[in-house]
Amino acid sequence: FVVTGYGVMVVDPINSDSATAMLQEIRKVTDEPIRYVFYSHDHWDHTSGGQVFKNEGAELIAHTDANEWIKANTGPDQIPADCSWYGSRKYYGLGKFTMELIQFGPSHGNG
C-alpha cells in the first residue's frame, strides 16, 4: 500500500483475511481514507477480498480484460471492480504519487 497524504492506494487485496490484516496495518500508519484498490489481473488469489476496502469507501479498479473475466467467473470472495480502464497504460495520481498501470497483453492473467 502507498500512503500519499491525500489517501491510500492498495494493490491486490488477496482475500478477505489478508485485506482485513492489511487494513489493520494501514490504520497503524495513517487514518487517511483508502481511495483506490487496484486489481493487478483477474486471478482470484489476487482479487478476492475487495469488499473489505469497498466498505471503507475505496474505489476498486481493474483493466477491462480482467474485470470482464471477473464478472463472468466471480469467485466466492471476489467482487468486480467499480471502474475499469482499457488500453496499454493508465495513470492514477494521488498527492505526489502516481500509480502507473500497464497492460502487457496476454501473459500470466487477463488485465
Protein backbone atom coordinates (compact mmCIF):
# COMPACT_ATOMS: atom_id res chain seq x y z
CA PHE A 1 0.00 0.00 0.00
CA VAL A 2 1.03 3.60 -0.58
CA VAL A 3 0.18 6.42 1.83
CA THR A 4 0.07 9.65 -0.19
CA GLY A 5 -1.00 12.36 2.22
CA TYR A 6 -4.32 12.52 0.34
CA GLY A 7 -5.40 8.93 0.77
CA VAL A 8 -4.13 5.39 0.43
CA MET A 9 -3.64 3.29 -2.71
CA VAL A 10 -3.67 -0.51 -2.36
CA VAL A 11 -2.65 -3.23 -4.83
CA ASP A 12 -4.29 -6.67 -4.69
CA PRO A 13 -6.40 -7.36 -1.61
CA ILE A 14 -5.60 -11.11 -1.96
CA ASN A 15 -8.57 -12.36 0.15
CA SER A 16 -10.76 -11.08 2.98
CA ASP A 17 -8.41 -12.26 5.73
CA SER A 18 -5.38 -10.64 4.08
CA ALA A 19 -7.34 -7.50 3.23
CA THR A 20 -8.52 -7.18 6.84
CA ALA A 21 -4.95 -7.64 8.10
CA MET A 22 -3.67 -5.10 5.56
CA LEU A 23 -6.35 -2.61 6.62
CA GLN A 24 -5.27 -3.04 10.25
CA GLU A 25 -1.66 -2.36 9.27
CA ILE A 26 -2.69 0.69 7.21
CA ARG A 27 -4.57 2.05 10.24
CA LYS A 28 -1.40 1.71 12.34
CA VAL A 29 0.29 4.09 9.88
CA THR A 30 -2.46 6.52 8.85
CA ASP A 31 -6.10 7.44 9.19
CA GLU A 32 -6.23 8.67 5.57
CA PRO A 33 -9.09 7.26 3.53
CA ILE A 34 -8.49 4.23 1.33
CA ARG A 35 -9.04 5.81 -2.09
CA TYR A 36 -8.06 3.18 -4.66
CA VAL A 37 -7.62 -0.59 -4.75
CA PHE A 38 -6.01 -1.87 -7.94
CA TYR A 39 -6.51 -5.42 -9.16
CA SER A 40 -3.30 -6.44 -10.94
CA HIS A 41 -5.00 -9.16 -13.01
CA ASP A 42 -8.01 -11.47 -12.94
CA HIS A 43 -6.83 -14.32 -10.70
CA TRP A 44 -8.93 -14.89 -7.59
CA ASP A 45 -5.83 -15.27 -5.40
CA HIS A 46 -5.07 -11.58 -6.04
CA THR A 47 -8.52 -10.03 -6.41
CA SER A 48 -10.56 -11.62 -3.63
CA GLY A 49 -11.33 -9.59 -0.53
CA GLY A 50 -12.06 -6.31 -2.31
CA GLN A 51 -15.25 -5.85 -0.31
CA VAL A 52 -13.16 -5.13 2.81
CA PHE A 53 -11.79 -1.98 1.17
CA LYS A 54 -15.03 -1.12 -0.62
CA ASN A 55 -16.64 -1.00 2.82
CA GLU A 56 -14.04 1.67 3.68
CA GLY A 57 -15.11 3.74 0.65
CA ALA A 58 -12.37 2.64 -1.75
CA GLU A 59 -12.86 2.55 -5.50
CA LEU A 60 -11.88 -0.85 -6.94
CA ILE A 61 -10.06 -0.56 -10.27
CA ALA A 62 -9.10 -3.20 -12.85
CA HIS A 63 -8.20 -3.41 -16.51
CA THR A 64 -11.27 -4.09 -18.66
CA ASP A 65 -9.90 -7.51 -19.68
CA ALA A 66 -9.52 -8.55 -16.04
CA ASN A 67 -12.81 -7.06 -14.94
CA GLU A 68 -14.84 -8.74 -17.68
CA TRP A 69 -13.32 -12.10 -16.75
CA ILE A 70 -14.04 -11.50 -13.05
CA LYS A 71 -17.66 -10.58 -13.84
CA ALA A 72 -18.11 -13.82 -15.79
CA ASN A 73 -16.24 -16.02 -13.28
CA THR A 74 -16.70 -14.38 -9.89
CA GLY A 75 -15.31 -16.42 -7.02
CA PRO A 76 -16.91 -16.68 -3.57
CA ASP A 77 -14.78 -13.87 -2.02
CA GLN A 78 -14.45 -11.79 -5.17
CA ILE A 79 -16.30 -8.73 -6.44
CA PRO A 80 -15.80 -7.00 -9.78
CA ALA A 81 -14.10 -3.63 -9.88
CA ASP A 82 -16.18 -0.46 -9.75
CA CYS A 83 -14.17 1.12 -12.52
CA SER A 84 -12.19 -0.37 -15.37
CA TRP A 85 -9.62 1.06 -17.70
CA TYR A 86 -8.60 -0.03 -21.21
CA GLY A 87 -5.61 0.25 -23.45
CA SER A 88 -1.99 -0.41 -22.60
CA ARG A 89 -1.31 2.26 -19.95
CA LYS A 90 -3.21 4.28 -17.34
CA TYR A 91 -2.11 6.65 -14.58
CA TYR A 92 -3.81 7.33 -11.25
CA GLY A 93 -2.40 10.20 -9.22
CA LEU A 94 -2.93 10.99 -5.57
CA GLY A 95 -0.87 13.70 -3.92
CA LYS A 96 2.73 13.49 -5.16
CA PHE A 97 2.38 9.82 -6.08
CA THR A 98 1.34 8.26 -9.37
CA MET A 99 0.35 4.63 -9.86
CA GLU A 100 1.27 3.59 -13.39
CA LEU A 101 -0.80 0.67 -14.64
CA ILE A 102 0.48 -1.24 -17.66
CA GLN A 103 -1.29 -3.93 -19.67
CA PHE A 104 1.28 -6.09 -21.44
CA GLY A 105 -1.20 -8.22 -23.37
CA PRO A 106 -1.72 -11.96 -22.89
CA SER A 107 0.51 -13.25 -20.12
CA HIS A 108 0.02 -14.65 -16.60
CA GLY A 109 -3.60 -13.47 -16.49
CA ASN A 110 -6.09 -11.12 -18.09
CA GLY A 111 -5.54 -7.43 -17.41
